[in-house]
Short mmCIF file of C-alpha atoms in Angstrom, two decimals:
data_model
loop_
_atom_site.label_atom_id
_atom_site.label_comp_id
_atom_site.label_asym_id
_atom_site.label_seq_id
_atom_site.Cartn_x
_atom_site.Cartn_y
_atom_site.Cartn_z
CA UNK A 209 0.00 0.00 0.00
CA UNK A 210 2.75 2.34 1.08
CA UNK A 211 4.16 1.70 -2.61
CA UNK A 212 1.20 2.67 -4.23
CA UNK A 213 1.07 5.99 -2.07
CA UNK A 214 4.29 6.74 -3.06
CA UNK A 215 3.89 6.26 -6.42
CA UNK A 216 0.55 8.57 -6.80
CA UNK A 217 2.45 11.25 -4.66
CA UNK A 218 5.30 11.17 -7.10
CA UNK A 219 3.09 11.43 -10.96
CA UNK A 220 -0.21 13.05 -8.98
CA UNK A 221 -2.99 12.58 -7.49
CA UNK A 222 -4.71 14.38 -10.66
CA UNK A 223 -2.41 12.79 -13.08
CA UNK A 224 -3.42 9.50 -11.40
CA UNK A 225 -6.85 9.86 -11.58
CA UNK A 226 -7.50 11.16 -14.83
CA UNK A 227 -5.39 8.20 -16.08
CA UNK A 228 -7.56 4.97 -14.65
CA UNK A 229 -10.64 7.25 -16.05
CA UNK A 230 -9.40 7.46 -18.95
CA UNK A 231 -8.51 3.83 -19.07
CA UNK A 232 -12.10 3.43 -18.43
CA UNK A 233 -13.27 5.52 -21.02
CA UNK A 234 -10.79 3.43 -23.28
CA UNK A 235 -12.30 -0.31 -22.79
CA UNK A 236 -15.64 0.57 -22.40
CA UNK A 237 -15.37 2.30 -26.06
CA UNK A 238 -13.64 -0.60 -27.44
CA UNK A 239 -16.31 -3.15 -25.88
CA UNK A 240 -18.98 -0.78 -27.54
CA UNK A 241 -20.22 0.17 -24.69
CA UNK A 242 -19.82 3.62 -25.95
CA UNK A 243 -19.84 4.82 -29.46
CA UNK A 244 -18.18 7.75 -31.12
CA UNK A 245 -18.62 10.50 -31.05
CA UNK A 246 -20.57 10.20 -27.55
CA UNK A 247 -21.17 6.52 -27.11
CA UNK A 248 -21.31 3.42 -29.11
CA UNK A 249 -25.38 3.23 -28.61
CA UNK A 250 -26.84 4.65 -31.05
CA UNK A 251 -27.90 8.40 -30.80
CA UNK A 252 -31.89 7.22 -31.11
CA UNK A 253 -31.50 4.59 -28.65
CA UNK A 254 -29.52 6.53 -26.45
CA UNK A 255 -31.96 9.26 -26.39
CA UNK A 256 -34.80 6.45 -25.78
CA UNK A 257 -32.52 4.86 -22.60
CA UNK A 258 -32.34 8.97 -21.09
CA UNK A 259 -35.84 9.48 -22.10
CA UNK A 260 -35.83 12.41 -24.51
CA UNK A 261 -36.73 13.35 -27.63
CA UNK A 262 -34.00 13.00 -30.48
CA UNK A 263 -32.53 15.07 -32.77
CA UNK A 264 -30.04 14.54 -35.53
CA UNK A 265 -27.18 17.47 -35.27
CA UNK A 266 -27.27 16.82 -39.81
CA UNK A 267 -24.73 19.82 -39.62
CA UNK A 268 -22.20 19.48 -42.57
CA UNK A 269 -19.47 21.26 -44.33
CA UNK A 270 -21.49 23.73 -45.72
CA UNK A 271 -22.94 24.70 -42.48
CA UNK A 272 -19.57 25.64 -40.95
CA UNK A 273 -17.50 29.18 -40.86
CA UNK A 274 -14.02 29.37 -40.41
CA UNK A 275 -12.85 32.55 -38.76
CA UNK A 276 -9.16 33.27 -38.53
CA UNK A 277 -8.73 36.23 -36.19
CA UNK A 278 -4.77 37.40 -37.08
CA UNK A 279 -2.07 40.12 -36.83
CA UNK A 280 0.80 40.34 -38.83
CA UNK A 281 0.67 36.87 -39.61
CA UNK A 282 1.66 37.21 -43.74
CA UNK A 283 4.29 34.19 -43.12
CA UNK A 284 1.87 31.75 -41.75
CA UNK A 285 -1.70 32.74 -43.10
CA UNK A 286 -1.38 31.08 -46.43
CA UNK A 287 -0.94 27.62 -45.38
CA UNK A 288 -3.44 28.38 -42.52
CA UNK A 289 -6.25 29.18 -44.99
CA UNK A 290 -4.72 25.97 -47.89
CA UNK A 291 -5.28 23.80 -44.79
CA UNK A 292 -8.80 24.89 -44.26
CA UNK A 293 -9.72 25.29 -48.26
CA UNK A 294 -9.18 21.09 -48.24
CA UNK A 295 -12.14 20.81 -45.69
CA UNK A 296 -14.21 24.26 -46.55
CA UNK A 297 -15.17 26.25 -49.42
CA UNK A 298 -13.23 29.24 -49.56
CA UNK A 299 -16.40 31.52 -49.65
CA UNK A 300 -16.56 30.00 -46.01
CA UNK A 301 -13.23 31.01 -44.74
CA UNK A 302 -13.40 34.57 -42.80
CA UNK A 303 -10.13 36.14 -41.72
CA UNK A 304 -10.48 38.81 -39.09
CA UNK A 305 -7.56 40.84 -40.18
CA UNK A 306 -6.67 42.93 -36.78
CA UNK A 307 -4.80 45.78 -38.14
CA UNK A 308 -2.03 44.26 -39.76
CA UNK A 309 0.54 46.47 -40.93
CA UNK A 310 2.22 43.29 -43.76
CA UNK A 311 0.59 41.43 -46.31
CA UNK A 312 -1.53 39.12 -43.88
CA UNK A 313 -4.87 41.14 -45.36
CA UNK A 314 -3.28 40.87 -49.36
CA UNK A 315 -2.82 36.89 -49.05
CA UNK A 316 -6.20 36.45 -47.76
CA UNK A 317 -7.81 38.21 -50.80
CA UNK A 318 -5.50 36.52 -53.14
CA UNK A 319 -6.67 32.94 -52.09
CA UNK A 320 -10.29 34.26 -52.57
CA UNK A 321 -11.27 34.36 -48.48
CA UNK A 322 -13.75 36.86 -47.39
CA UNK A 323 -11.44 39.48 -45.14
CA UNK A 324 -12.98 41.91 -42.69
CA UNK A 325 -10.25 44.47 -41.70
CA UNK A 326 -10.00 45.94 -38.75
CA UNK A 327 -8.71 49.18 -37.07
CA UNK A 328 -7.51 49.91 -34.83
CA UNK A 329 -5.91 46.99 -33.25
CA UNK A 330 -9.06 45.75 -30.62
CA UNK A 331 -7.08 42.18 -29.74
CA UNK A 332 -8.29 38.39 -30.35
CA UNK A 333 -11.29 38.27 -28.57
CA UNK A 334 -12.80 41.59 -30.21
CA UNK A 335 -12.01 41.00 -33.47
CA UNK A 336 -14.03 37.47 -33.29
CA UNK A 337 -16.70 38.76 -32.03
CA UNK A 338 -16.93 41.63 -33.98
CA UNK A 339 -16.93 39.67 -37.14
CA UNK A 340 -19.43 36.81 -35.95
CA UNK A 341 -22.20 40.01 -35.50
CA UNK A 342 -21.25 42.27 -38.26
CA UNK A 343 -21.30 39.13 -40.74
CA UNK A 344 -24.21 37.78 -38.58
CA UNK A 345 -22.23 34.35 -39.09
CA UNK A 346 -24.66 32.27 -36.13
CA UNK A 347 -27.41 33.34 -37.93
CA UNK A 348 -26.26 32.20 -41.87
CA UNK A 349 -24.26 28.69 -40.28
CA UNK A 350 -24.64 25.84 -37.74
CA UNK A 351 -21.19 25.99 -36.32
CA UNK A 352 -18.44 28.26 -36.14
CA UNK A 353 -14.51 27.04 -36.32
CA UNK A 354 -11.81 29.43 -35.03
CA UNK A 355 -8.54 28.83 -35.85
CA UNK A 356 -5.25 30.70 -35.33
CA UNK A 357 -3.49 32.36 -38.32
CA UNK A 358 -0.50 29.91 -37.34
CA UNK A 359 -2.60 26.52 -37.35
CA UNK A 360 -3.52 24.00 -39.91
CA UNK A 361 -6.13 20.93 -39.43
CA UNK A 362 -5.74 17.88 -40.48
CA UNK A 363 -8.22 16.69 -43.96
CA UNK A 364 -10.07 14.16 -41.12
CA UNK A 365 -10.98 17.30 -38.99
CA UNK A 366 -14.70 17.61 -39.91
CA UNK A 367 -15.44 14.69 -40.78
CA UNK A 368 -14.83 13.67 -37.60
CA UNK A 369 -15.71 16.16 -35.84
CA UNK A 370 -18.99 17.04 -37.30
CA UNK A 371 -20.55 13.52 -36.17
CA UNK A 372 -20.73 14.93 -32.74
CA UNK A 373 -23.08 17.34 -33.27
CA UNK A 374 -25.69 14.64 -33.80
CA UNK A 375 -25.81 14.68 -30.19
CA UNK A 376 -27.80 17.35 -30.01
CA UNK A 377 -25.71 17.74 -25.92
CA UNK A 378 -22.64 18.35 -27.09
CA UNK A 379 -22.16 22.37 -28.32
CA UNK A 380 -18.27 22.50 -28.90
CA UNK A 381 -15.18 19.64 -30.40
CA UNK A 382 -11.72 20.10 -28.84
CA UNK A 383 -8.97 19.84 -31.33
CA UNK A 384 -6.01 16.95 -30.65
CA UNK A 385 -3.31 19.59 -30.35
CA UNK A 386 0.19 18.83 -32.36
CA UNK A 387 3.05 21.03 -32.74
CA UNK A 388 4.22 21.49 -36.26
CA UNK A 389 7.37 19.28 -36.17
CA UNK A 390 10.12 19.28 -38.25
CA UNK A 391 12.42 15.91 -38.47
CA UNK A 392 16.00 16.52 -37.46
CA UNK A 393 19.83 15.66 -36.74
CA UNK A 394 21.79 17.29 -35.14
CA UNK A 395 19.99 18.70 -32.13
CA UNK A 396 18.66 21.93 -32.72
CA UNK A 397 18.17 24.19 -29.50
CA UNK A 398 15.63 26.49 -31.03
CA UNK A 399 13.71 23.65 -31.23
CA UNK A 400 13.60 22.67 -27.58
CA UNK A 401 10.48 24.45 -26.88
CA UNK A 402 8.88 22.36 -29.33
CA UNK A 403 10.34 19.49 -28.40
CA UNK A 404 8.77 20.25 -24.98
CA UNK A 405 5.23 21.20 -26.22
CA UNK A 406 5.72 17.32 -27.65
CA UNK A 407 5.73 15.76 -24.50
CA UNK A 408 3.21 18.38 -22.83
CA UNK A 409 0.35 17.57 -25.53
CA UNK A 410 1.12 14.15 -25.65
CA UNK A 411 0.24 13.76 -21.62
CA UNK A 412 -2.14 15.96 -21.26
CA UNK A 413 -4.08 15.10 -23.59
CA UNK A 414 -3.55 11.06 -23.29
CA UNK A 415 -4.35 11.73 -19.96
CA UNK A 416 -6.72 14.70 -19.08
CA UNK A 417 -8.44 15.60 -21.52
CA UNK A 418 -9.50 12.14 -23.07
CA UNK A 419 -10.78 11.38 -19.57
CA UNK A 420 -11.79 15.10 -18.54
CA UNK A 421 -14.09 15.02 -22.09
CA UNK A 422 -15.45 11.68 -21.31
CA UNK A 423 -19.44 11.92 -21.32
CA UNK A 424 -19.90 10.73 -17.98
CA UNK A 425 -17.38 13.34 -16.89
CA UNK A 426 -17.54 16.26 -18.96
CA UNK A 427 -15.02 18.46 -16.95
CA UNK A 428 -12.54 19.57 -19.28
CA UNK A 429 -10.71 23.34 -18.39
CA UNK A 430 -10.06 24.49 -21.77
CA UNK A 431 -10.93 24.00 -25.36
CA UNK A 432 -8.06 25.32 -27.30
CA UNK A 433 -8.77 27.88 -29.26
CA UNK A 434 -6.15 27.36 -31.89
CA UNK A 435 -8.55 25.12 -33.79
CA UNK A 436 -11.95 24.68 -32.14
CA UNK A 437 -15.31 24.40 -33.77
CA UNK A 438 -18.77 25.83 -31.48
CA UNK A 439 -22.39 25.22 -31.98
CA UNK A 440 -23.79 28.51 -33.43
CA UNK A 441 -26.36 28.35 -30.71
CA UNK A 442 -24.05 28.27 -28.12
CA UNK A 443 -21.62 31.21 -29.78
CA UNK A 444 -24.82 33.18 -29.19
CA UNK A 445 -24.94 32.41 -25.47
CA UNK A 446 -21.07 32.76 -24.62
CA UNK A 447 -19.37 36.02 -23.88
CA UNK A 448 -16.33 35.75 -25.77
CA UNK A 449 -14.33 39.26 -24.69
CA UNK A 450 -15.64 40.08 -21.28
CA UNK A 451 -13.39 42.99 -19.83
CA UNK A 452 -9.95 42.51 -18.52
CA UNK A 453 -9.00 39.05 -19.69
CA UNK A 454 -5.36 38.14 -21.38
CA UNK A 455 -6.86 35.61 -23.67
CA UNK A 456 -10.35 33.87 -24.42
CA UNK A 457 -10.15 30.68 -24.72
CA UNK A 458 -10.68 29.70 -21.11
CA UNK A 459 -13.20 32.02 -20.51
CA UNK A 460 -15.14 30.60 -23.38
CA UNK A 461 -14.94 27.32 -21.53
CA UNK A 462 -16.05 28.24 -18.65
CA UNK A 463 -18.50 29.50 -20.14
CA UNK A 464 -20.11 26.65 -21.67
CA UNK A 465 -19.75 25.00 -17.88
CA UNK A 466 -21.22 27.92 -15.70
CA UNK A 467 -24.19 28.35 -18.43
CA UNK A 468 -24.29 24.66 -18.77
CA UNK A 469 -25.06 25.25 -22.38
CA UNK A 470 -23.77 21.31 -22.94
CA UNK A 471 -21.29 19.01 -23.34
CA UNK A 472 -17.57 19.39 -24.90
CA UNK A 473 -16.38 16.24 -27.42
CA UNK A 474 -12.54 15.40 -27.99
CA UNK A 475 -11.50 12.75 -30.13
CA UNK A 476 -7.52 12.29 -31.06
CA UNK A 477 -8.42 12.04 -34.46
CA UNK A 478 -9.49 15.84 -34.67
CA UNK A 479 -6.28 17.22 -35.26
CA UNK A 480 -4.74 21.12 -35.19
CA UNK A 481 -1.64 21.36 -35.72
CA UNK A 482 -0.07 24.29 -33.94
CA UNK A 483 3.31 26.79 -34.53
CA UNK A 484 4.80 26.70 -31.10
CA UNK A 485 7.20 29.61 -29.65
CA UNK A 486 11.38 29.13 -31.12
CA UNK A 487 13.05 31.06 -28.64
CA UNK A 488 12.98 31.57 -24.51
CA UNK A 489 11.39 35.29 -25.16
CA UNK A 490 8.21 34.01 -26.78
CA UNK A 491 8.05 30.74 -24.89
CA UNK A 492 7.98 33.11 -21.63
CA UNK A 493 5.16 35.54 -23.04
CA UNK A 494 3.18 32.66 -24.08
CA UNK A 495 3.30 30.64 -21.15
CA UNK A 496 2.85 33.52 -18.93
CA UNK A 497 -0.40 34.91 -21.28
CA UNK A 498 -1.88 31.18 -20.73
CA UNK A 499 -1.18 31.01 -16.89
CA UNK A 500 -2.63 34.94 -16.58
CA UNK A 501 -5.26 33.94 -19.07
CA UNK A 502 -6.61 30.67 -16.44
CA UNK A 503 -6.20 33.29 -13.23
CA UNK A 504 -8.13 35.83 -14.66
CA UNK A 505 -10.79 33.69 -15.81
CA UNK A 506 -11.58 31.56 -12.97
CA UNK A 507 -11.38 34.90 -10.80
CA UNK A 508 -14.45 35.98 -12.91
CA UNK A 509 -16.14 32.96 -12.59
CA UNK A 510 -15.63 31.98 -9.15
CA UNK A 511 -16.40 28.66 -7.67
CA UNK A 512 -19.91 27.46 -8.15
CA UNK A 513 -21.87 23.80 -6.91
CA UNK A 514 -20.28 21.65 -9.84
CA UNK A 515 -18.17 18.36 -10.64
CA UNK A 516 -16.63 20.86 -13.19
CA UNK A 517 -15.50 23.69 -10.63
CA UNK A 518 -14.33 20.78 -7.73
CA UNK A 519 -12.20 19.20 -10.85
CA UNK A 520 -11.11 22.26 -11.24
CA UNK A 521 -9.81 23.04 -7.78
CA UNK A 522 -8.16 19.82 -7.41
CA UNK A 523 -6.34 20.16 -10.09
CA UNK A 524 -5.61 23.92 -9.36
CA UNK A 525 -4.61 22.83 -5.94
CA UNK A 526 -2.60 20.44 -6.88
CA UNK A 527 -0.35 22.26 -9.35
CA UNK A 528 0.07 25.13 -7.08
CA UNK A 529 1.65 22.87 -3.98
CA UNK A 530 3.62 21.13 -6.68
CA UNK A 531 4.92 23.87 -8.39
CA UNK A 532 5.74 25.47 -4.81
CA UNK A 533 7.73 22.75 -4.17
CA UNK A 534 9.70 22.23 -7.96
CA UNK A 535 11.10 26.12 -6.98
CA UNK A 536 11.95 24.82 -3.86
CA UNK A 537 13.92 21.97 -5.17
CA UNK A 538 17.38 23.84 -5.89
CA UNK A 539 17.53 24.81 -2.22
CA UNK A 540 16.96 20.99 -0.76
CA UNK A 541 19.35 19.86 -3.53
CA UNK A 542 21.69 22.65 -2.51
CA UNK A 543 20.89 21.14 1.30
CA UNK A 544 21.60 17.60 0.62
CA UNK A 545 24.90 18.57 -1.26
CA UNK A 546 26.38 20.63 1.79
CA UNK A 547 25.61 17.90 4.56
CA UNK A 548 27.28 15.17 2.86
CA UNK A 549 23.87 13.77 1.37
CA UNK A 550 22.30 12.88 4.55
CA UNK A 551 18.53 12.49 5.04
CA UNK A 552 16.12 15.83 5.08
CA UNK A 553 14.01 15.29 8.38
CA UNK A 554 10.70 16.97 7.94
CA UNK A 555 8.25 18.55 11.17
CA UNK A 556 5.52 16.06 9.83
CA UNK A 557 4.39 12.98 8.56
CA UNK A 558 3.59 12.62 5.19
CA UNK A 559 0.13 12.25 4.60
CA UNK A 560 -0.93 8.66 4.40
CA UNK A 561 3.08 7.36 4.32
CA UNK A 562 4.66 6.66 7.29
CA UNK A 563 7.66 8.93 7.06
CA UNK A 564 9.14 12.03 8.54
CA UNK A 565 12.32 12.31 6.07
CA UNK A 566 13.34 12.91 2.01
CA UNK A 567 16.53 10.83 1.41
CA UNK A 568 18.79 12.15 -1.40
CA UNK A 569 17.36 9.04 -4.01
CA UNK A 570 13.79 10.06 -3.27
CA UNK A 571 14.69 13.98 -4.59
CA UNK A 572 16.33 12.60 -7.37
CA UNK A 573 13.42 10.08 -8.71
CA UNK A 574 10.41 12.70 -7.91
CA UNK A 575 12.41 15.27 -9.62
CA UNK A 576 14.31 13.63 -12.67
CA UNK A 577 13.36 9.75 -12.99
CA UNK A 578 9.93 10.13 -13.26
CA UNK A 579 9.65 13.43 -15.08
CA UNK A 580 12.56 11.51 -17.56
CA UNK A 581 10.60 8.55 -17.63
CA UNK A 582 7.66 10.71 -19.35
CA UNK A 583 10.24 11.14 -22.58
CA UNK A 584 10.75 8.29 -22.71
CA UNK A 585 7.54 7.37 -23.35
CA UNK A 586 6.22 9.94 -25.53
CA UNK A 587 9.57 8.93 -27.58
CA UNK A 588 8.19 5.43 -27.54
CA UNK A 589 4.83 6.89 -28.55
CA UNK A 590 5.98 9.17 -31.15
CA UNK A 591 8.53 7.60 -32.54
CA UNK A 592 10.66 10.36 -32.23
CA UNK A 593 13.50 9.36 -30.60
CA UNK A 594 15.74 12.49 -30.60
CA UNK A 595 13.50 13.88 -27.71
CA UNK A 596 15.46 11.59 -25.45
CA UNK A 597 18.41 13.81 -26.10
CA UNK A 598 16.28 16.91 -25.26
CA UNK A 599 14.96 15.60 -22.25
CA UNK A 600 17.65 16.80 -19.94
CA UNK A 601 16.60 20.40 -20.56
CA UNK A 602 12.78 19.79 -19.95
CA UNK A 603 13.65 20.20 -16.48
CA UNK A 604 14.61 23.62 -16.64
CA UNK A 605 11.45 24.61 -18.99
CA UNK A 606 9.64 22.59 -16.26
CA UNK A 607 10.80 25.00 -13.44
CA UNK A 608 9.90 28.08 -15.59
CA UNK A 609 6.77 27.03 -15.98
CA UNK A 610 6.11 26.31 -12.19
CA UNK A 611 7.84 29.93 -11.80
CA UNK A 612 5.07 31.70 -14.30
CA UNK A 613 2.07 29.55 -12.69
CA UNK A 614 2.96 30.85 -9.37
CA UNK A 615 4.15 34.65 -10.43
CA UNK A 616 0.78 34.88 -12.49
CA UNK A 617 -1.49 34.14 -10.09
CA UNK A 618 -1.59 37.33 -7.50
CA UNK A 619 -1.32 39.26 -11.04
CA UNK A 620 -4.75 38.17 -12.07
CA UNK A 621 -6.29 40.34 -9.26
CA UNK A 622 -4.29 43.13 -10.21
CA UNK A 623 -3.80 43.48 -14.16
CA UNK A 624 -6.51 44.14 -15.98
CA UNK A 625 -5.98 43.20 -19.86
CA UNK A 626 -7.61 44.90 -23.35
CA UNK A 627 -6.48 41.42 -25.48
CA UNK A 628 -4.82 43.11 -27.59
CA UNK A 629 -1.83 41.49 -29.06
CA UNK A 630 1.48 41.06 -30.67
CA UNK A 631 2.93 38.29 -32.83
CA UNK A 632 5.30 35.63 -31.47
CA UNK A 633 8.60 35.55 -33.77
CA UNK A 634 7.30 33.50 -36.54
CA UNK A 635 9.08 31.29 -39.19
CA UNK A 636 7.61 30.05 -42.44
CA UNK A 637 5.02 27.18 -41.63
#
């Protein structure tokens, strides 16, 4: 038993968790228990077994907008809107141009999009909502995809996606979120942040959100707005740009929770594929923006009776002690280093273990085994075995990142953000 403890205490309770309900979710799909997109009984029968009326979602490509909110984004934009023209007609493709100052607004035009400039700058958010009411987009189309001007979707997307809006429940799809990955030998430190986001997506997503999106569960904390496609009915319900958030994707989440417009569907075949950040400048505005971003928005929503808001503060909790003690872990290493590697002895017991001490081999597995033994198996999983020479440095991205989480938090009762924006350092995509 004490094993087991210390195993959960080392990956997570959350991580734990989210992993057997996952597994769950997993064999009771492939025993057809469950069907995709919702379950594996039919949606008439299913509707029969909850005793309601059904009704067939029949939304297909031509009932779906793609709006592509961007700003300055001439290097990326073309292969953004190529990706979408292999899934949509291009009369359905509407770029929110945000007061670019290059070419994004010219390359739009030229592969035949409809473009609604905008100026001045008014930020993400704005410029979404702003062109889903001046276009009156809910009213002329079921559902509405938004997509950055950096992203491209797999040709599967819709038609795989668009199934689970014969549920007539479920109001927004998740995307499977993959960085845009480039093979390569020798080791290329630009590309360690992407190398990162590799592992990150891969267990996250393997592990929360399959089991967070799970029917019976329905918890989820984000759908990434890189790539994600709404209900029109529900885009009329959500406020996408309330005042003084960093970003809108979260909001627009909790949202759909707190209104409990309906469910949220994730399948891995649903992919986005995503431009992540090349250098430690943009990495560090983008994490912070996403950290600030979750703050702000759960400080607007509060805590309210919910399986979706005690998820939430689990996991919240959870991350928060953790990362408390990651920043810690230079100063115990430090410790153990300058009194010859002899046992920590702690003021307590630790919860449900029966110990009062950290030996020097316990630091090193909670810190570097276990978060090593993670690249390992996304290198397994994605056959990309040049992430095991990466690894090494995920520690000190890891450590940044628990830095940010912390750092962001007391700034989410004090800055108050317009959403508007400025591009990441971009390469060709």
């Amino acid at each position: 038993m004490e094993l087991i403890v210390s195993f959960i205490l080392l990956i997570g309770f959350n991580l734990t968790a989210w992993t057997i309900i996952g597994l769950i979710r997993f064999f009771l799909e492939k025993l057809k228990i469950e069907k995709t997109p919702r379950t594996m009984i039919a949606p008439d029968f299913l509707a029969l077994m909850e005793n309601r009326a059904f009704e067939a979602g029949g939304i297909t490509a031509d009932d779906v907008a793609a709006i592509i909110p961007a700003h300055n984004e001439a290097k990326t934009i073309a292969k953004t809107v190529n990706s979408l023209k292999r899934i949509l007609p291009a009369s359905h493709i509407y770029v929110a141009n945000d007061a670019s100052v290059d070419r994004t607004s010219d390359i739009a035009k030229r592969l035949n999009c409809q473009v609604f400039d905008a100026y001045p700058n008014m930020g993400k958010a704005n410029v979404i909502v702003h062109t889903i009411k001046l276009l009156r987009l809910t009213r002329y189309y079921k559902a509405i995809m938004i997509i950055d001007a950096d992203s491209e979707v797999n040709e599967e997307y819709l038609r795989k996606a668009l199934p689970f809006f014969d549920d007539p429940n479920v109001v927004a799809v998740a995307p499977h979120a993959e960085t845009k990955w480039d093979r390569h030998h020798p080791l290329d430190w630009s590309l360690l942040f992407t190398a990162y986001r590799v592992r990150v997506y891969r267990i996250l997503q393997a592990v929360l959100r399959y089991g967070q999106t799970w029917t019976y569960t329905n918890v989820t904390m984000i759908i990434p707005g890189f790539a994600c496609l709404y209900r029109s009915t529900a885009i009329e319900k959500i406020n996408i740009n309330p005042a003084g958030l960093v970003i809108e994707d979260y909001n627009m989440t909790f949202e759909v929770h707190h209104k409990k417009l309906g469910k949220i569907a994730y399948s891995p075949q649903i992919k986005g594929f995503t431009q992540d950040p090349g250098n430690l400048r943009d990495y560090y505005k983008q994490v912070k923006r996403w950290n600030l971003g979750f703050w702000q928005t759960w400080r607007r929503h509060r805590i309210w009776p919910s399986l979706f808001s005690l998820t939430t503060l689990l996991y919240a909790g959870e991350v928060l002690i953790s990362s408390f003690l990651f920043l810690l872990s230079p100063i115990l290493l430090g410790w153990f280093a300058l009194n010859s590697f002899l046992p920590f002895y702690l003021p307590f017991k630790i919860p449900f273990m029966d110990a009062t001490q950290i030996n020097f081999l316990d630091m090193m597995a909670s810190l570097f085994l276990i978060d090593y033994l993670l690249t390992v198996i996304t290198a397994w999983y994605e056959k990309k075995p040049v992430l095991l020479l990466y690894g090494p440095a995920f520690f000190i991205l890891r450590y940044l990142d628990a830095f940010v989480l912390l750092y962001t938090l007391p700034l989410a009762f004090i800055i108050r953000s317009d959403g508007r924006w400025k591009s990441p350092t971009r390469s060709p995509a």
